[in-house]
PDB file of C-alpha atoms in Angstrom:
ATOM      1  CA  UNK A 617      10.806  -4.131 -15.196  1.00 58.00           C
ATOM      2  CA  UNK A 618       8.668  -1.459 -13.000  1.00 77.00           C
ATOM      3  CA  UNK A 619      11.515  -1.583 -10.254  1.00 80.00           C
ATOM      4  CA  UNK A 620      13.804   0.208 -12.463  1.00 85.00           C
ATOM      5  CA  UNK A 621      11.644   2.794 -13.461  1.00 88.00           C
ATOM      6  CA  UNK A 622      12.421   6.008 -11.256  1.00 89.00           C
ATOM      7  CA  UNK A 623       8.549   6.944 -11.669  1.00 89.00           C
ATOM      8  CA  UNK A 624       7.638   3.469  -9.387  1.00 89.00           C
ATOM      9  CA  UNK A 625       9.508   5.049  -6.803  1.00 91.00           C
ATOM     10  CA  UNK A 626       8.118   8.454  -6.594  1.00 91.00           C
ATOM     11  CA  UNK A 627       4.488   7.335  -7.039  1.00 91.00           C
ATOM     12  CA  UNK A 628       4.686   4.214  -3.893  1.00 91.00           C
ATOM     13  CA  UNK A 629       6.486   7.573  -1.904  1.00 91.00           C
ATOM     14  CA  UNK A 630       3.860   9.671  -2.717  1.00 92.00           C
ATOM     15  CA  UNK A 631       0.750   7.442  -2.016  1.00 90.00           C
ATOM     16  CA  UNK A 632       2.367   5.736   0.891  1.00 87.00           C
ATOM     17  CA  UNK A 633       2.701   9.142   2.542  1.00 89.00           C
ATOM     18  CA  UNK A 634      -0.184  10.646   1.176  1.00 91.00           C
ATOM     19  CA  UNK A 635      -2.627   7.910   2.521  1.00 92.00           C
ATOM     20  CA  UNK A 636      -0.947   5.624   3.925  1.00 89.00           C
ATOM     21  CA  UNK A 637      -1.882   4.371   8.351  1.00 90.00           C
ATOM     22  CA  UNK A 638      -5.238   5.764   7.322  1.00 93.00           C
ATOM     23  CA  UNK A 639      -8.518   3.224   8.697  1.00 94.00           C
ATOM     24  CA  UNK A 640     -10.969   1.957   6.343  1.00 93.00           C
ATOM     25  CA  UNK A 641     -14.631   2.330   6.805  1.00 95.00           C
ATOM     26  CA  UNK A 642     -16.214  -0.009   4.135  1.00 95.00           C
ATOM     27  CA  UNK A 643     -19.829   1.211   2.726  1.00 95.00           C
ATOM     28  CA  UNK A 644     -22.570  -0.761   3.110  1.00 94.00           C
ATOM     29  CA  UNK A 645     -22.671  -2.208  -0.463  1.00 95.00           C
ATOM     30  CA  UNK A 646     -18.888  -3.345   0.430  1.00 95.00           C
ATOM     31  CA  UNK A 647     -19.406  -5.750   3.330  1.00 96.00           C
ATOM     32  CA  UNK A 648     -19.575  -9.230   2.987  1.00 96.00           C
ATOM     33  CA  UNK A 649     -22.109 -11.454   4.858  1.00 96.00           C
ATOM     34  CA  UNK A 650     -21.403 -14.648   6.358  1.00 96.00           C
ATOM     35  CA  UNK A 651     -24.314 -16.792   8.920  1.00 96.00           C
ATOM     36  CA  UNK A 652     -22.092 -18.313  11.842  1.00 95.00           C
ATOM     37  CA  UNK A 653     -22.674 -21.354  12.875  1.00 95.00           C
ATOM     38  CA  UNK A 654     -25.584 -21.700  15.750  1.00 93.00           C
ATOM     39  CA  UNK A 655     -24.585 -20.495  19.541  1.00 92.00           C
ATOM     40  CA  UNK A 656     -21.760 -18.999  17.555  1.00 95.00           C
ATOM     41  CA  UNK A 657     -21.380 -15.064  17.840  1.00 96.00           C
ATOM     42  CA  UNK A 658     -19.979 -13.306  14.559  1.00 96.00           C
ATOM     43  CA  UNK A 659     -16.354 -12.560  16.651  1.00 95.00           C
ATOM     44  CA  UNK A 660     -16.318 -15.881  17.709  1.00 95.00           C
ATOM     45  CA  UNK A 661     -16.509 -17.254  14.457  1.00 96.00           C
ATOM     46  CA  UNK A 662     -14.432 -14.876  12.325  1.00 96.00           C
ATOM     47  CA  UNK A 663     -12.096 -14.221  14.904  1.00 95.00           C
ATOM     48  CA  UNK A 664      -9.294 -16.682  13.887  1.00 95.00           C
ATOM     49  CA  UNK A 665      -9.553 -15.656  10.243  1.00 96.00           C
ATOM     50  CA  UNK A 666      -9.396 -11.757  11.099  1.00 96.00           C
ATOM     51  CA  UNK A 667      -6.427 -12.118  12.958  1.00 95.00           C
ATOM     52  CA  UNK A 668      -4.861 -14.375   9.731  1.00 95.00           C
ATOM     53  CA  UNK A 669      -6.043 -12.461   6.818  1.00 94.00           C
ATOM     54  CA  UNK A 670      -7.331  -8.968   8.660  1.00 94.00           C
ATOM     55  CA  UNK A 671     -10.450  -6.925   7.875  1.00 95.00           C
ATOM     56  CA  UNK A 672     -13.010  -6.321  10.226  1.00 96.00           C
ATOM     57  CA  UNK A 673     -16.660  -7.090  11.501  1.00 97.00           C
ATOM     58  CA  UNK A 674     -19.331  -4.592  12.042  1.00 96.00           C
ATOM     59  CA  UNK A 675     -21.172  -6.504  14.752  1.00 95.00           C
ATOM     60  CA  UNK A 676     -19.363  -8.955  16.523  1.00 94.00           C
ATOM     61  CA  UNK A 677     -21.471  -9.753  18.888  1.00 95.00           C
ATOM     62  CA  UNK A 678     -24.332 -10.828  16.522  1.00 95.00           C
ATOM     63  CA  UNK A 679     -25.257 -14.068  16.413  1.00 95.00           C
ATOM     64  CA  UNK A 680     -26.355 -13.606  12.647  1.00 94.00           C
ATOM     65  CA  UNK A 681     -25.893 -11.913   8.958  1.00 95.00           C
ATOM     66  CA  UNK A 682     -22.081 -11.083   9.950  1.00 96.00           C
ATOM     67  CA  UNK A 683     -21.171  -8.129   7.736  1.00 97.00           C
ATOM     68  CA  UNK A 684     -17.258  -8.338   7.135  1.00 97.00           C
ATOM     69  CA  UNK A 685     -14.670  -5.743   5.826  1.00 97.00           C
ATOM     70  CA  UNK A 686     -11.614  -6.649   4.101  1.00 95.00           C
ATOM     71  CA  UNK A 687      -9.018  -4.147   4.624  1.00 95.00           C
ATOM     72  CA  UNK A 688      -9.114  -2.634   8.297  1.00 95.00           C
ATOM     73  CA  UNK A 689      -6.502   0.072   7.127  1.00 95.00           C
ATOM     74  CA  UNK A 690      -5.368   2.127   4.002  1.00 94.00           C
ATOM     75  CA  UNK A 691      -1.854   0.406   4.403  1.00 94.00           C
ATOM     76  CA  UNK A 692      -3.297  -3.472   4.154  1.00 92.00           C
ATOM     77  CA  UNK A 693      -5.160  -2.335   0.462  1.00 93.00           C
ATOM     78  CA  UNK A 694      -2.204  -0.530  -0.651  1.00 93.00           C
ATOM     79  CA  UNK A 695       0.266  -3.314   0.069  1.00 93.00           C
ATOM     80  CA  UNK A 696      -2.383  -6.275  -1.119  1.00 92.00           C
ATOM     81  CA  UNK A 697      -3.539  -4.557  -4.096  1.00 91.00           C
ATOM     82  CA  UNK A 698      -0.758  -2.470  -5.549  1.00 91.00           C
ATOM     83  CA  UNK A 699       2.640  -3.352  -3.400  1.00 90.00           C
ATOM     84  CA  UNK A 700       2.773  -0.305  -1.897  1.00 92.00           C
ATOM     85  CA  UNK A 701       3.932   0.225   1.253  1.00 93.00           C
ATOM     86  CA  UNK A 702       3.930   3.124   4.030  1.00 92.00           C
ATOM     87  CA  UNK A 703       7.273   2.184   5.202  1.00 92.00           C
ATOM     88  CA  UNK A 704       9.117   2.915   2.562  1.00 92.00           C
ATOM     89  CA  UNK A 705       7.960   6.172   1.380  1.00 90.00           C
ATOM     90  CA  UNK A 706      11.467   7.633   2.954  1.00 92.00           C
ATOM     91  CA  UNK A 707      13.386   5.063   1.160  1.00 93.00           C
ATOM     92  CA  UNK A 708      11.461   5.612  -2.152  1.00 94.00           C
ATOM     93  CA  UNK A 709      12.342   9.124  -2.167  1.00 92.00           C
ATOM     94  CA  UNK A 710      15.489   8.438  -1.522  1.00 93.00           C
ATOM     95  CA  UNK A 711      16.109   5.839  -4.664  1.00 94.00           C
ATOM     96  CA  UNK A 712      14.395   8.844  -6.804  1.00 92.00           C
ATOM     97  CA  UNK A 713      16.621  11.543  -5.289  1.00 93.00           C
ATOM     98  CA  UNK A 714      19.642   8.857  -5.870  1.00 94.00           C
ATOM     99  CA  UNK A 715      17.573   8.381  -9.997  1.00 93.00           C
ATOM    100  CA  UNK A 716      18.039  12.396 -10.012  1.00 93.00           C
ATOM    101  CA  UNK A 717      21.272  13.115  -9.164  1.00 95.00           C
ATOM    102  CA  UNK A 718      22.689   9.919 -11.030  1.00 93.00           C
ATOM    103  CA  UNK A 719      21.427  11.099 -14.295  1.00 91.00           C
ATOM    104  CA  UNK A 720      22.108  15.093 -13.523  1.00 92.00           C
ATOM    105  CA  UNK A 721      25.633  13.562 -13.167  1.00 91.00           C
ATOM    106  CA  UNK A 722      25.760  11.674 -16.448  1.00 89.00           C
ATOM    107  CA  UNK A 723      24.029  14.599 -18.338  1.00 87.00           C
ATOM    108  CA  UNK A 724      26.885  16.552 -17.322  1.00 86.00           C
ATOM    109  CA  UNK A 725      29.948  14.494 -17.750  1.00 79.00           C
ATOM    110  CA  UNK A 726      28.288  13.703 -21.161  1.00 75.00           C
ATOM    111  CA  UNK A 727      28.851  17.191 -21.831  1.00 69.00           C
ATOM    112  CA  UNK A 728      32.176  17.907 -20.589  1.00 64.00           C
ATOM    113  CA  UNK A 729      33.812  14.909 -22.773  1.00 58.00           C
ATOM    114  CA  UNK A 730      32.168  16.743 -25.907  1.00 57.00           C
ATOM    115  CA  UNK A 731      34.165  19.638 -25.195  1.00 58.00           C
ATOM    116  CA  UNK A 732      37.511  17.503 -25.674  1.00 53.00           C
TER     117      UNK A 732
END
């Protein structure tokens, strides 16, 4: 039901703009360790499931206690967590312009059959 609400469009245009293609630098407390296997660096290990699910490790070349970050950018969170995404903040605007002038144009034909 959210897609026809004209507020869903004006809020995914105004964060996706706002913060969207922005990187992520995760805190300490948000990083996720993981012990590689042995002779294994951290890169090595986590590379195929970076380049799958994205994030990013802090030391990649360690051979121990990898520390891994989930969202690399602003736009991954956005899209994963709330479906929004940068791309179609001109779009969005757009659909709420189009919201906007569609109900400016009922208001006023509402008005004009009154009159008769």
């Amino acid at each position: 039901m959210y897609r026809l609400s004209p507020f869903t469009y004006l809020i995914e245009a105004m964060l996706g703009q706002a913060i969207g293609h922005s990187e992520i630098t995760c805190a300490a407390k948000e990083l996720v360790t993981i012990e590689p296997p042995s002779g294994q660096t951290c890169g090595e290990f986590m590379g195929n499931f970076i380049s799958a699910a994205g994030g990013y490790l802090t030391n990649e070349n360690d051979t121990s206690a990898c520390h891994y970050c989930a969202y690399r950018t602003t736009d991954a969170f956005l899209e994963e967590s709330f479906n929004i995404y940068y791309s179609h903040h001109w779009r969005d605007f757009g659909i709420f312009c189009a919201y906007i002038i569609f109900n400016v144009s009922l208001r006023l034909h509402r008005f004009d059959g009154a009159r008769h």
